[in-house]
Amino acid sequence: MKADELWKKAPASVLTTGIGSLPHPYVDAALQFSFQMNVPFLPQLPARNPKEFMIGQALDRLPGLFLEEGGVAKIKIEDWEKGAAKMRETIEAALVLQKQEAFEVFLPDADAWSAWTPFLFELEERNIPFAKIHLAGPLTCQWALQLEDGTPAHKRPEVGMQVYKLTLVRAIAMIRKLCALGVTPLFYVDEPGFYGFTKSNPTHVTGLSELKLFIQTLQKEKALVGLHCCSNTDWKAVLNLPVDVLSFDTHLSLDAILAQKDSVQTFLGRGGRFSFGIVPTAVHSVKIMSFTPELLVDTFLDSVRRHYPEGTPAALLKQCLITPACGLALHRIEDAETILTYTLECARIINTL
Amino acid sequence: MNRTHRTALLKEQLKKRILVLDGAMGTAIQDLNLTAEDFGGPELEGCNEHLVLTRPEVITSIHEAYLRAGADIIETDTFGATPVVLDEFGLADKTQRINEEAARVARRAAEKYSTPDRPRFVAGSIGPTTKAISVTGGISFQELVENFYAQASALYSGGADYFLIETCQDTRNVKAALLAIRRLFETEEAIPVAVSGTIEPMGTMLAGQTVEAFVASLAHEDLLYVGLNCATGPEFMTDHLRSMAGLSPFAVACVPNAGLPDEDGNYLETPAMMSEVLSRFIEKGWVNLLGGCCGTRADHTAAFAKLAEGKTPRAVHPACSSFLSGLEFLEVSDDVRPVLVGERTNVIGSRMFKQLIVDGNFEQASEIARSQVKMGAQIIDVCLANPDRDEKADMKAFMEILIQKVKVPFMIDSTDPEVIDLALSYCQGKSIINSVNLEDGEERFEQVVPIAKKYGAALVVGTIDDDPEQGMGVSRERKLQIATRSYDLLVNKYGVAPEDIYWDPLVFPCGTGDANYVGSAEETVEGIRLIKAKFPKTRSVLGISNVSFGLPPAGREVLNAVFLYHCVQAGLDLAIVNSQKLERFASISDADKTICDNLLFNRTEDPVAEFAAHFRSKKPGKKKNIGAELPLDERLANYIVEGSKDGLVADLDLKLKDAKPLEIINGPLMAGMDEVGRLFNDNKLIVAEVLQSAEAMKAAVAHLEPHMEMNESSSRGKVLLATVKGDVHDIGKNLVDIILTNNGFEVINLGIKVPPQSLIEAIEKYNPDIVGLSGLLVKSAQQMVVTASDFAEAGIKTPIIVGGAALSEGFVDKRISKAYATGTVAYAPDAMKGLELAKTIVDPDSFESLKSRLTQRRATAAAGESSQGTRTGASASTERSTKVDVLADVPHAPDLERHLLLGKTPIDQIWKFINPMMLYGRHLGVRGKVVRLLNEVSERPAVKKEIAALDPKAFSIWEAVEAIKSEYRSSKQMRAAAVYQFFKVYSKGNSIHFVRADGTQEAMEFPRQSKSPNYCLADFVSPDPIKGDTLGVFAVTVGSGIREEAEKLKQAGDYLRSHILQALALESAEAYAEFLHAQMRRMWGFGDSPETTMLERFQAKYRGKRYSFGYPACPRLSDQERVFALLRPEEIGIQLTDGFMMDPEASVTALVFHHPQAAYFSVGQTEDSDEG
C-alpha cells in the first residue's frame, strides 16, 4: 500500500504527537496525556521500571541482557551464547517461516512496556484509526549495548546481528498488532545514536544500509515509518533514507536540515513529512515556562522563512507533525503536562497559517 | 405443644413472614469476659459448648437477650459439639450431654418468650466440624456420618425444633450430616432440616463449590430452608444471595457477619450499616429469614427484627429444570446443548487410561480428566470397570485425586451399586449415574435408584429391556417403547423427577458392515426426536464415538462430528465424546459432510468404501536456491546480495591487497547493500533473504575493521562518566556514553550513585581527559557542588561536563563552577551538547576558547544578571471555582482520626473488584465483548463455554489468570494490606488544611486550572474552618516481591505467566483501592445501592471521587511525601522511593473526596470541557 493511502487515515489537521517517553509513573495518567494528541502515541514509562528505558525495551528477551539500575543495557556474553541459538530459531520462525505466533512472542512485554496493551485497548475502545508507536532503532541498540566490561557488544557481529533482527521482528510484531486492530501505525524508529554519522566510520556505513532495510521492511508491513533523531547528523544521508517522516528537534537541527535544500525538496517531493520538535525539552523546566507557544512558533517560522525567502514550500507546513523536541521522561509531570499544552497550542497556531 | 405441632407452626410462620434468627453466640460469650474457671478449667477455656454444663445461666441469658431483641429462632450453643470437635478438649464422651442440655437450655428460653402470636423456635446448631473432608481430610465419610448422628440424636432428645447444618464449607460434610439425620428419622419422627453454607471471599465455599452448585447438590432433599452465613458482611453476600434466591426450591436465609474484621479482630458494621444492605435484600424478595453471624449482637438482632416486621417473605417455587453440579453448576437446558461429556477417563474406551490405572498411576490418569475439561468437556465420565481389577478400590483411589483436579460434574459409569455408592460419596455436587435399564427387569432400578436419591444424583437410562429377542432398542419405535416403560416406572413408582432422567437411545457402529446396524445411526437420531417429544422434561445422552467404530482413524472424528450435529438437531442434550479430538462441524468441508451423511444415512451403494477412500492424507514439500560466480568487486557485492559468507573472507583478503578497508566497505559492499535494498523494494527479496545479506555485510565489516589504519580508529579522548552520589537515574548519562563511544571517545562508565571519593580514585587511576557528571534529582545538583568541591580539594583539574534535568546554566555558573576553582565546569543541557563540549575540550585551541567564553559569561552574570520568569502551567489564582458548590451539610465520617489498618482482607474479596477491562483488556490484550463475559465467569460458570467458543485465546488467558490466582492466592507476594483514615479538613484557597485531634494543622496545596472551570481539588472541600469537612486518605498494597517473582518467571521463559502475575498484582492494588473506596463511602453513610454494578463502580458512578498523585488533577508526585507523613503507609510495608514512587509497585494511595460534584480534571487542560 502506498504511503498516500496510509496517510488518509490520519486526522486532516496539523498532526500532533509525542516522542517516546513520559515521566508518569501511572499508565493511566500517561495515556490520558498521550490521547490528547490527535495522533496518540505509545509512551515509554521508565519511571516505572528501568526496563522501560529505550534500549531495555527494544532488546527485552535478548539472551544474557541485563540492565543496570539506571538503564545501562549490558549483555553477559556466556549467557547470550547459551540462549542465542534458541533466540535465533524463534526469530527465524517469525522472519523466515513467517509464523504469526512466532511474531507474537516478540510483542512488548508488560514488564518492559507497561503501556503497550493498555494503549491498544484505548485505541480500540476509542476507535482511533491512526496512532504512533516508537522503538529504539537497530543502530542505537547495537551501539548502546555493552559487554559486561563496557566493550561495545556490536564488536561481536553475531551479537549485533541478533540485536538487529530482534528489533526488526519486534517492530513488525508491533505493527501487525496495530494493523490487526484496524489502526494505521506511524512507526518512529528512534536513533539518537545516529548522531555524528560519518562515512569514514564503517559501523555507521553498514548501519545506514541496515537502517534502510529496516525501514523498507516496516513499510512493507503497511506502516508509515518515521525516523527520530534528536541530534545533528549527516542530514543529507538521513534525508535520502526512504522514511515517510523525519522527526527532529527544531531548535537544534532545523537550520542544518533546511540547509540541505535539494535533499529537502526531494524528500518533500516524494511525500516525506517533517515532524517538528518545536517545544524544547532539553532545558530545565523553569526555563521551559519562560517560553510561550506563540514565541516558539514565531522563532520556528523565522528560521523557515530565512531558508525560503522566496516562499515556504506548502508541503513543509501543511503536512507536518508538531511534537515536543524529545521524550519527556526526565521532566517533572507538571512540566510534561505544560509541554503537552504548548505542543497542542503550537499546532493550533500552525494550523491557522 | 408436641413436635408435630411445632413443626407445622414453624413451617406456617416461615410462609407468613420473614423470621429472624439470633446473633452470634461466640461474640456474646466473648463480650462477657469469662474466666477459665467458667469454662471448666484452663484446659477447657474456649470450649463455648461446655458452658451449657458449667454456666448454663450464661447461655440462657444470651438466648434471652436475643429473644428480647426480637429473635424468632435461637440456635443451640452446639456449633462445635460433634464428638470429633469436642475431642479436641477431651470432651467427646460428653457429646450427648452437651447437645441435649444445650437444646434444653434453648428450649426453655424459647418457651419463656413464646406467645401464641409470636412462637419462638430452637434451631439445633450443627457446625461443619474442624474437618472439611474434601479439603483437610483426616476423617472418613462414614466417620463424619457417625459424628453427626451422635450430635443430631442428642439435639433431638433435648427438644430442638429443627436441625440447622450451618457454616457449611464442604458439601460432602453436609451430605454426611444429612445421611446421619436421615438415619435418625428411621427411628424418630422427622423434624425439619435447614442447611446454611458459607461462601468465602474467593467466591466459593472452602471446598470449592459455587453457591449454585451448592444449591444443586441439595435440591433432592426436603429442606426447611437453605441459606448463607458467616465469612463476610451482607454486602458481599449480594451476588450469592441473588443466585441462591433465584435457584432455591426452598426458603432462603441470610445470616451475615458484621462485616470483615479489622486487624484487631473487631467487626466494624453497625446494626444500621447492616440493615441498610439487608433491607435491599428484603425489597428484592430474596429472603425468608434474617439473622446475624460473627460480630453481631442483640442490637443487630433488634434492628433486623424491626426490618423484617411486616415485610413479605420470598415466594418459594419448586425447581423445574435439569441441573447437575460438581464444584461448578451446570444447567442442562436447550440453550447449552450439547453438553459435552469427556469420555477418556473410561477403562473400556481408552487404552491409555486403562493402562495408567493398571500401573496405579492415578495422578496421571486424573490428568486426562483435566485435559478433557480444558478442551471443553463439561461433565467427566468415570468408568473403572476393568474385569481384571478391583473396581471399588480403583474407584476410591481415582476419585480421591480426581475431586481435587476437576470442578465439573461427574458421570459415574458403573454397573456395580457399591461402586456407585462409593463414588458418589466423593462428590460434593449432583452427579449423574450411568446407567440403569430394564435388561433384567426392574432389578437395576431397585438397586440404583435408592443410591441416586441418597446422594441426589441424576440417572442415565438406556433403551434396553428384557425382551429376549431384541433387548437393545435399535429401531426408533423400540427406543420409544422402552423409554415409555422406563419413564412410567421411574417417575410413578420410584419417584424420580423427570428432569433427572437422561435417556441413552444407544449408538451402534455404522461402518462395520453388520447388517443389524445398517441405518441404525438414523434410527438413533430419530429415536431422540421421538423420546424428547414425548417426555419434554427429560434429557438425553449418547456415546457419540461408537458410531464410527471400525472406520479409518482419519475420518472417525469427522464422522463423529457430523453425527453429533444431526443428533443435536434432533434434541440431544449430552454428548459423550473425546473433547480433545472433536472436529468443529462448521470447519468440515461440504464434501466431507456429504461423505459422512451418506454413511450415516446409508444413502449410496457402498458408503463405507466411499468413506475410507475419501479420508486419505498427503503432505507437501519445499526447496531453496543459491547464487553465482563473478569478477572480484561484483563477487563481493554479490556475497551481500546473496547473503552468502562462503568464500567472503578469502575474497575480502584478496581485495585488501589493492584497497583500503573503508574503500571496500563504501565500494563493492555498499553497492551490494544498495542492490539488496532495490530488490527488496521491488519485492524480489523477502525479509529472510535481506537478513542474510545484512549478516554477510556484518561479517565483512568485522573482518575488515582490524585492518583499518590507526588514525581511522584511534580514540579521540578518554571520558569518565558517572551519576553522582544518591541518584540512580542515568538515562542521560547512558545516552552520552553511546554518543561518545560511537564518535571515537573511550568511555569509562562508573555507573550510578558514585560518591566523590570513588570518582577521585577513578580519575587518579584512568587519568581521563574529561569527567562527565550526571543526575536527575534536585538533590543531585547539590551533590555536584559537593563533588566539585571535593575535586578541588583533591587538586584535580580535569575539565568537568555536568548535565541532568535538575541543572540549569545559572546553577552551574553560580554554584558548581565556583566550587571547582581548580578546573573548568561546562554545562551540557543534553547529550548532543555533551559531545560538542567533549570535542571542544579535547581540542586544545577550542578548549581555550571555551574557557574564555565561560569566564566572561560568568563574570557578566555575577555583575548583575536578570531573573527568569517562573510561570507555571497551572494558574496562580487561588480563587475557588464557581462551578463547585459549597455544601451546606457535609457527611459525618465514623472513626474520624482513627488510624485503621487492614491486614486480613482476603485476596479473593479484592479480586472481585478487579476491573476486567483493565486486567484482561488493557493488560492482557483480550478484546471485544468477551472481556465483559470473563467478568461473569465466577457467577455464571456456564458462560465459559460461550467464551471458549467465542474466543479460545481469551479463554486460555482467563484460565492462565485463574491458575496464577490459585498459585499465588496464599503467597506472601499477594498479601494485601491497607491503611486508611478520615481527617477533619477545611479548604483555604488552593490548600486543604488537615486538622489533627490536638488542634495542630497541616496544609496541602494543589494546583488550579488556569482556564474554566478553574478546578482545584481544594474546591471539593468545605472552606468553613469551624464546621469543617471530612476527607479520606488511604494507601493499599498487594504484597511485595512481585517484580522479582515475575522476573524469575521471565528468565525461565515463562513470559505469559510473568506478564499475568504483574498485571494481576497491579490490578489487585487498583481493585483494593476500589474496594476500600466503596467501604469508605458506606462509612460516610452513602454506600452503593445493591443495583450498583461493578461496571458503574469502575466508571466512578458514585458520590465523590478519589485522586492519586501523579494524575492530571494533582500531578506533583512529590506530594506523595505529604500522604506518607499523614498516613504512615510504611506500617503496611509501602516505602517511598527517591523518585516518589511506591515500593511495592502494586500499591495505591489516594485522597478520597465525598463532594458530589468532585470530577476528574487536568490542571494542564486546554479545553473547557474536561470533566468526568
Tab-separated table of N, CA and C in Angstrom, chain B residues 425-532:
chain	number	residue	atom	x	y	z
B	425	SER	N	-20.096	-40.812	47.173
B	425	SER	CA	-19.732	-40.247	48.479
B	425	SER	C	-18.535	-39.296	48.348
B	426	TYR	N	-17.863	-39.341	47.208
B	426	TYR	CA	-16.741	-38.420	46.969
B	426	TYR	C	-17.190	-37.130	46.271
B	427	CYS	N	-18.444	-37.126	45.831
B	427	CYS	CA	-18.871	-35.981	45.018
B	427	CYS	C	-19.597	-34.948	45.872
B	428	GLN	N	-19.111	-33.742	45.848
B	428	GLN	CA	-19.833	-32.679	46.556
B	428	GLN	C	-21.116	-32.332	45.835
B	429	GLY	N	-21.067	-32.424	44.513
B	429	GLY	CA	-22.168	-31.916	43.712
B	429	GLY	C	-23.194	-32.976	43.341
B	430	LYS	N	-24.036	-32.592	42.415
B	430	LYS	CA	-25.064	-33.502	41.914
B	430	LYS	C	-24.509	-34.185	40.672
B	431	SER	N	-24.284	-35.478	40.790
B	431	SER	CA	-23.675	-36.237	39.694
B	431	SER	C	-24.755	-36.932	38.883
B	432	ILE	N	-24.294	-37.742	37.955
B	432	ILE	CA	-25.223	-38.487	37.115
B	432	ILE	C	-24.719	-39.930	37.036
B	433	ILE	N	-25.613	-40.860	37.238
B	433	ILE	CA	-25.216	-42.273	37.247
B	433	ILE	C	-25.457	-42.860	35.861
B	434	ASN	N	-24.458	-43.543	35.352
B	434	ASN	CA	-24.528	-44.149	34.018
B	434	ASN	C	-24.316	-45.652	34.197
B	435	SER	N	-25.289	-46.500	34.168
B	435	SER	CA	-26.654	-46.206	33.816
B	435	SER	C	-27.562	-47.279	34.394
B	436	VAL	N	-28.848	-47.072	34.196
B	436	VAL	CA	-29.796	-48.127	34.567
B	436	VAL	C	-30.602	-48.491	33.315
B	437	ASN	N	-31.174	-49.659	33.316
B	437	ASN	CA	-32.034	-50.097	32.209
B	437	ASN	C	-32.895	-51.253	32.685
B	438	LEU	N	-33.694	-51.737	31.797
B	438	LEU	CA	-34.624	-52.824	32.161
B	438	LEU	C	-34.150	-54.166	31.624
B	439	GLU	N	-32.863	-54.276	31.404
B	439	GLU	CA	-32.323	-55.524	30.838
B	439	GLU	C	-32.699	-56.729	31.713
B	440	ASP	N	-32.635	-56.524	33.014
B	440	ASP	CA	-33.024	-57.592	33.944
B	440	ASP	C	-34.309	-57.209	34.663
B	441	GLY	N	-35.202	-56.682	33.951
B	441	GLY	CA	-36.435	-56.214	34.569
B	441	GLY	C	-36.130	-55.008	35.448
B	442	GLU	N	-36.795	-54.935	36.597
B	442	GLU	CA	-36.634	-53.756	37.450
B	442	GLU	C	-35.447	-53.855	38.413
B	443	GLU	N	-34.735	-54.963	38.353
B	443	GLU	CA	-33.678	-55.205	39.339
B	443	GLU	C	-32.710	-54.023	39.472
B	444	ARG	N	-32.302	-53.535	38.311
B	444	ARG	CA	-31.298	-52.462	38.359
B	444	ARG	C	-31.918	-51.152	38.885
B	445	PHE	N	-33.150	-50.923	38.548
B	445	PHE	CA	-33.827	-49.743	39.096
B	445	PHE	C	-33.857	-49.840	40.621
B	446	GLU	N	-34.178	-51.037	41.085
B	446	GLU	CA	-34.300	-51.239	42.539
B	446	GLU	C	-32.967	-51.014	43.255
B	447	GLN	N	-31.904	-51.417	42.590
B	447	GLN	CA	-30.579	-51.285	43.218
B	447	GLN	C	-30.057	-49.842	43.177
B	448	VAL	N	-30.243	-49.233	42.057
B	448	VAL	CA	-29.532	-47.958	41.825
B	448	VAL	C	-30.349	-46.707	42.189
B	449	VAL	N	-31.648	-46.757	41.979
B	449	VAL	CA	-32.441	-45.547	42.237
B	449	VAL	C	-32.297	-45.078	43.698
B	450	PRO	N	-32.329	-45.994	44.684
B	450	PRO	CA	-32.139	-45.502	46.064
B	450	PRO	C	-30.797	-44.806	46.282
B	451	ILE	N	-29.785	-45.285	45.595
B	451	ILE	CA	-28.470	-44.621	45.736
B	451	ILE	C	-28.546	-43.215	45.124
B	452	ALA	N	-29.219	-43.138	43.987
B	452	ALA	CA	-29.363	-41.822	43.333
B	452	ALA	C	-30.096	-40.860	44.270
B	453	LYS	N	-31.115	-41.360	44.942
B	453	LYS	CA	-31.876	-40.475	45.830
B	453	LYS	C	-31.090	-40.132	47.090
B	454	LYS	N	-30.285	-41.096	47.526
B	454	LYS	CA	-29.482	-40.873	48.728
B	454	LYS	C	-28.519	-39.690	48.533
B	455	TYR	N	-27.892	-39.655	47.377
B	455	TYR	CA	-26.885	-38.599	47.141
B	455	TYR	C	-27.419	-37.454	46.267
B	456	GLY	N	-28.609	-37.658	45.742
B	456	GLY	CA	-29.139	-36.628	44.863
B	456	GLY	C	-28.484	-36.648	43.505
B	457	ALA	N	-28.521	-37.802	42.844
B	457	ALA	CA	-27.900	-37.917	41.520
B	457	ALA	C	-28.969	-38.105	40.452
B	458	ALA	N	-28.618	-37.727	39.236
B	458	ALA	CA	-29.491	-37.970	38.098
B	458	ALA	C	-29.152	-39.347	37.511
B	459	LEU	N	-29.974	-39.804	36.557
B	459	LEU	CA	-29.790	-41.167	36.037
B	459	LEU	C	-29.734	-41.188	34.518
B	460	VAL	N	-28.794	-41.936	33.987
B	460	VAL	CA	-28.819	-42.242	32.561
B	460	VAL	C	-29.632	-43.530	32.427
B	461	VAL	N	-30.614	-43.487	31.549
B	461	VAL	CA	-31.484	-44.657	31.380
B	461	VAL	C	-31.351	-45.165	29.950
B	462	GLY	N	-30.789	-46.357	29.797
B	462	GLY	CA	-30.576	-46.924	28.470
B	462	GLY	C	-31.859	-47.537	27.924
B	463	THR	N	-32.025	-47.463	26.606
B	463	THR	CA	-33.230	-48.059	25.999
B	463	THR	C	-32.964	-49.538	25.731
B	464	ILE	N	-32.834	-50.253	26.825
B	464	ILE	CA	-32.645	-51.705	26.779
B	464	ILE	C	-33.690	-52.302	27.713
B	465	ASP	N	-34.307	-53.367	27.284
B	465	ASP	CA	-35.228	-54.026	28.212
B	465	ASP	C	-35.006	-55.535	28.195
B	466	ASP	N	-35.927	-56.242	28.802
B	466	ASP	CA	-35.744	-57.663	28.996
B	466	ASP	C	-36.382	-58.496	27.896
B	467	ASP	N	-36.612	-57.889	26.755
B	467	ASP	CA	-37.137	-58.625	25.603
B	467	ASP	C	-36.110	-59.685	25.177
B	468	PRO	N	-36.466	-60.960	25.224
B	468	PRO	CA	-35.469	-61.997	24.911
B	468	PRO	C	-35.025	-61.977	23.447
B	469	GLU	N	-35.842	-61.427	22.566
B	469	GLU	CA	-35.499	-61.410	21.136
B	469	GLU	C	-34.519	-60.274	20.820
B	470	GLN	N	-34.864	-59.094	21.268
B	470	GLN	CA	-34.019	-57.931	20.951
B	470	GLN	C	-34.091	-56.930	22.105
B	471	GLY	N	-33.205	-57.162	23.102
B	471	GLY	CA	-33.213	-56.321	24.298
B	471	GLY	C	-32.853	-54.882	23.988
B	472	MET	N	-31.891	-54.693	23.118
B	472	MET	CA	-31.442	-53.326	22.809
B	472	MET	C	-32.362	-52.701	21.768
B	473	GLY	N	-32.807	-51.509	22.034
B	473	GLY	CA	-33.674	-50.833	21.089
B	473	GLY	C	-32.878	-50.283	19.921
B	474	VAL	N	-33.042	-50.891	18.766
B	474	VAL	CA	-32.322	-50.402	17.589
B	474	VAL	C	-33.217	-49.462	16.775
B	475	SER	N	-34.448	-49.891	16.573
B	475	SER	CA	-35.334	-49.033	15.774
B	475	SER	C	-35.867	-47.890	16.634
B	476	ARG	N	-36.291	-46.847	15.991
B	476	ARG	CA	-36.781	-45.676	16.726
B	476	ARG	C	-38.010	-46.028	17.575
B	477	GLU	N	-38.830	-46.926	17.005
B	477	GLU	CA	-40.047	-47.291	17.724
B	477	GLU	C	-39.729	-48.062	19.008
B	478	ARG	N	-38.745	-48.998	18.907
B	478	ARG	CA	-38.361	-49.773	20.098
B	478	ARG	C	-37.743	-48.862	21.170
B	479	LYS	N	-36.989	-47.933	20.722
B	479	LYS	CA	-36.359	-46.999	21.669
B	479	LYS	C	-37.462	-46.277	22.447
B	480	LEU	N	-38.465	-45.802	21.722
B	480	LEU	CA	-39.542	-45.069	22.373
B	480	LEU	C	-40.354	-45.975	23.298
B	481	GLN	N	-40.548	-47.191	22.827
B	481	GLN	CA	-41.333	-48.134	23.624
B	481	GLN	C	-40.651	-48.404	24.967
B	482	ILE	N	-39.348	-48.650	24.933
B	482	ILE	CA	-38.602	-48.935	26.181
B	482	ILE	C	-38.557	-47.690	27.069
B	483	ALA	N	-38.382	-46.562	26.449
B	483	ALA	CA	-38.336	-45.307	27.219
B	483	ALA	C	-39.663	-45.064	27.934
B	484	THR	N	-40.741	-45.366	27.253
B	484	THR	CA	-42.072	-45.135	27.837
B	484	THR	C	-42.259	-46.014	29.076
B	485	ARG	N	-41.849	-47.250	28.941
B	485	ARG	CA	-41.995	-48.175	30.084
B	485	ARG	C	-41.108	-47.715	31.247
B	486	SER	N	-39.895	-47.346	30.933
B	486	SER	CA	-38.945	-46.907	31.969
B	486	SER	C	-39.440	-45.648	32.680
B	487	TYR	N	-39.951	-44.727	31.881
B	487	TYR	CA	-40.418	-43.452	32.451
B	487	TYR	C	-41.527	-43.702	33.474
B	488	ASP	N	-42.455	-44.560	33.056
B	488	ASP	CA	-43.588	-44.836	33.935
B	488	ASP	C	-43.113	-45.392	35.277
B	489	LEU	N	-42.157	-46.317	35.211
B	489	LEU	CA	-41.654	-46.919	36.443
B	489	LEU	C	-40.879	-45.896	37.279
B	490	LEU	N	-39.965	-45.239	36.641
B	490	LEU	CA	-39.064	-44.337	37.387
B	490	LEU	C	-39.825	-43.172	38.022
B	491	VAL	N	-40.722	-42.588	37.271
B	491	VAL	CA	-41.415	-41.403	37.779
B	491	VAL	C	-42.537	-41.781	38.737
B	492	ASN	N	-43.332	-42.732	38.308
B	492	ASN	CA	-44.532	-43.017	39.096
B	492	ASN	C	-44.311	-44.022	40.212
B	493	LYS	N	-43.377	-44.928	40.010
B	493	LYS	CA	-43.165	-45.921	41.056
B	493	LYS	C	-41.997	-45.562	41.969
B	494	TYR	N	-40.898	-45.089	41.353
B	494	TYR	CA	-39.683	-44.848	42.150
B	494	TYR	C	-39.502	-43.383	42.556
B	495	GLY	N	-40.366	-42.536	42.055
B	495	GLY	CA	-40.330	-41.134	42.482
B	495	GLY	C	-39.163	-40.327	41.947
B	496	VAL	N	-38.679	-40.712	40.793
B	496	VAL	CA	-37.580	-39.940	40.192
B	496	VAL	C	-38.166	-38.737	39.440
B	497	ALA	N	-37.553	-37.581	39.608
B	497	ALA	CA	-38.026	-36.390	38.889
B	497	ALA	C	-37.730	-36.545	37.396
B	498	PRO	N	-38.681	-36.222	36.533
B	498	PRO	CA	-38.419	-36.338	35.085
B	498	PRO	C	-37.148	-35.594	34.669
B	499	GLU	N	-36.905	-34.474	35.354
B	499	GLU	CA	-35.725	-33.656	34.983
B	499	GLU	C	-34.411	-34.386	35.253
B	500	ASP	N	-34.486	-35.431	36.076
B	500	ASP	CA	-33.257	-36.167	36.403
B	500	ASP	C	-33.083	-37.417	35.548
B	501	ILE	N	-33.906	-37.584	34.534
B	501	ILE	CA	-33.771	-38.748	33.640
B	501	ILE	C	-33.055	-38.312	32.361
B	502	TYR	N	-31.998	-39.014	32.023
B	502	TYR	CA	-31.212	-38.753	30.805
B	502	TYR	C	-31.253	-40.024	29.960
B	503	TRP	N	-32.023	-39.995	28.872
B	503	TRP	CA	-32.173	-41.186	28.025
B	503	TRP	C	-30.914	-41.437	27.223
B	504	ASP	N	-30.549	-42.705	27.150
B	504	ASP	CA	-29.486	-43.110	26.217
B	504	ASP	C	-30.124	-44.008	25.169
B	505	PRO	N	-30.449	-43.450	24.001
B	505	PRO	CA	-31.142	-44.251	22.981
B	505	PRO	C	-30.188	-45.163	22.200
B	506	LEU	N	-28.977	-45.274	22.608
B	506	LEU	CA	-27.964	-46.213	22.090
B	506	LEU	C	-27.452	-45.850	20.690
B	507	VAL	N	-26.162	-45.982	20.546
B	507	VAL	CA	-25.499	-45.721	19.256
B	507	VAL	C	-24.806	-47.013	18.818
B	508	PHE	N	-24.955	-47.347	17.572
B	508	PHE	CA	-24.322	-48.567	17.049
B	508	PHE	C	-23.353	-48.187	15.939
B	509	PRO	N	-22.295	-49.006	15.736
B	509	PRO	CA	-21.333	-48.674	14.678
B	509	PRO	C	-22.005	-48.732	13.312
B	510	CYS	N	-21.751	-47.719	12.496
B	510	CYS	CA	-22.421	-47.717	11.191
B	510	CYS	C	-21.481	-48.174	10.077
B	511	GLY	N	-20.230	-48.447	10.423
B	511	GLY	CA	-19.294	-48.789	9.348
B	511	GLY	C	-18.672	-50.156	9.469
B	512	THR	N	-19.230	-51.021	10.265
B	512	THR	CA	-18.612	-52.350	10.430
B	512	THR	C	-19.173	-53.369	9.443
B	513	GLY	N	-20.211	-52.987	8.771
B	513	GLY	CA	-20.814	-53.906	7.817
B	513	GLY	C	-21.849	-54.833	8.447
B	514	ASP	N	-22.047	-54.723	9.749
B	514	ASP	CA	-23.043	-55.557	10.420
B	514	ASP	C	-24.439	-55.162	9.932
B	515	ALA	N	-25.112	-56.114	9.359
B	515	ALA	CA	-26.408	-55.831	8.754
B	515	ALA	C	-27.422	-55.333	9.773
B	516	ASN	N	-27.254	-55.771	11.039
B	516	ASN	CA	-28.204	-55.344	12.072
B	516	ASN	C	-28.185	-53.837	12.294
B	517	TYR	N	-27.021	-53.264	11.988
B	517	TYR	CA	-26.866	-51.848	12.333
B	517	TYR	C	-26.858	-50.916	11.123
B	518	VAL	N	-27.109	-51.455	9.964
B	518	VAL	CA	-27.203	-50.588	8.797
B	518	VAL	C	-28.421	-49.675	8.992
B	519	GLY	N	-28.172	-48.407	8.894
B	519	GLY	CA	-29.264	-47.436	9.089
B	519	GLY	C	-29.546	-47.132	10.559
B	520	SER	N	-28.765	-47.743	11.460
B	520	SER	CA	-29.053	-47.546	12.892
B	520	SER	C	-28.757	-46.112	13.344
B	521	ALA	N	-27.808	-45.469	12.663
B	521	ALA	CA	-27.481	-44.097	13.047
B	521	ALA	C	-28.701	-43.205	12.876
B	522	GLU	N	-29.370	-43.368	11.765
B	522	GLU	CA	-30.566	-42.565	11.516
B	522	GLU	C	-31.652	-42.903	12.540
B	523	GLU	N	-31.745	-44.172	12.918
B	523	GLU	CA	-32.755	-44.573	13.904
B	523	GLU	C	-32.469	-43.905	15.266
B	524	THR	N	-31.202	-43.815	15.564
B	524	THR	CA	-30.844	-43.160	16.832
B	524	THR	C	-31.245	-41.685	16.813
B	525	VAL	N	-30.928	-41.053	15.699
B	525	VAL	CA	-31.277	-39.630	15.571
B	525	VAL	C	-32.790	-39.457	15.722
B	526	GLU	N	-33.526	-40.274	15.047
B	526	GLU	CA	-34.995	-40.140	15.083
B	526	GLU	C	-35.554	-40.589	16.432
B	527	GLY	N	-34.868	-41.573	17.041
B	527	GLY	CA	-35.282	-42.031	18.369
B	527	GLY	C	-35.213	-40.899	19.383
B	528	ILE	N	-34.153	-40.130	19.307
B	528	ILE	CA	-34.016	-38.963	20.207
B	528	ILE	C	-35.206	-38.030	20.004
B	529	ARG	N	-35.490	-37.789	18.751
B	529	ARG	CA	-36.570	-36.836	18.429
B	529	ARG	C	-37.902	-37.304	19.033
B	530	LEU	N	-38.178	-38.597	18.879
B	530	LEU	CA	-39.458	-39.130	19.375
B	530	LEU	C	-39.536	-39.070	20.902
B	531	ILE	N	-38.444	-39.506	21.546
B	531	ILE	CA	-38.453	-39.554	23.024
B	531	ILE	C	-38.546	-38.153	23.610
B	532	LYS	N	-37.789	-37.250	23.041
B	532	LYS	CA	-37.805	-35.882	23.592
B	532	LYS	C	-39.182	-35.235	23.388
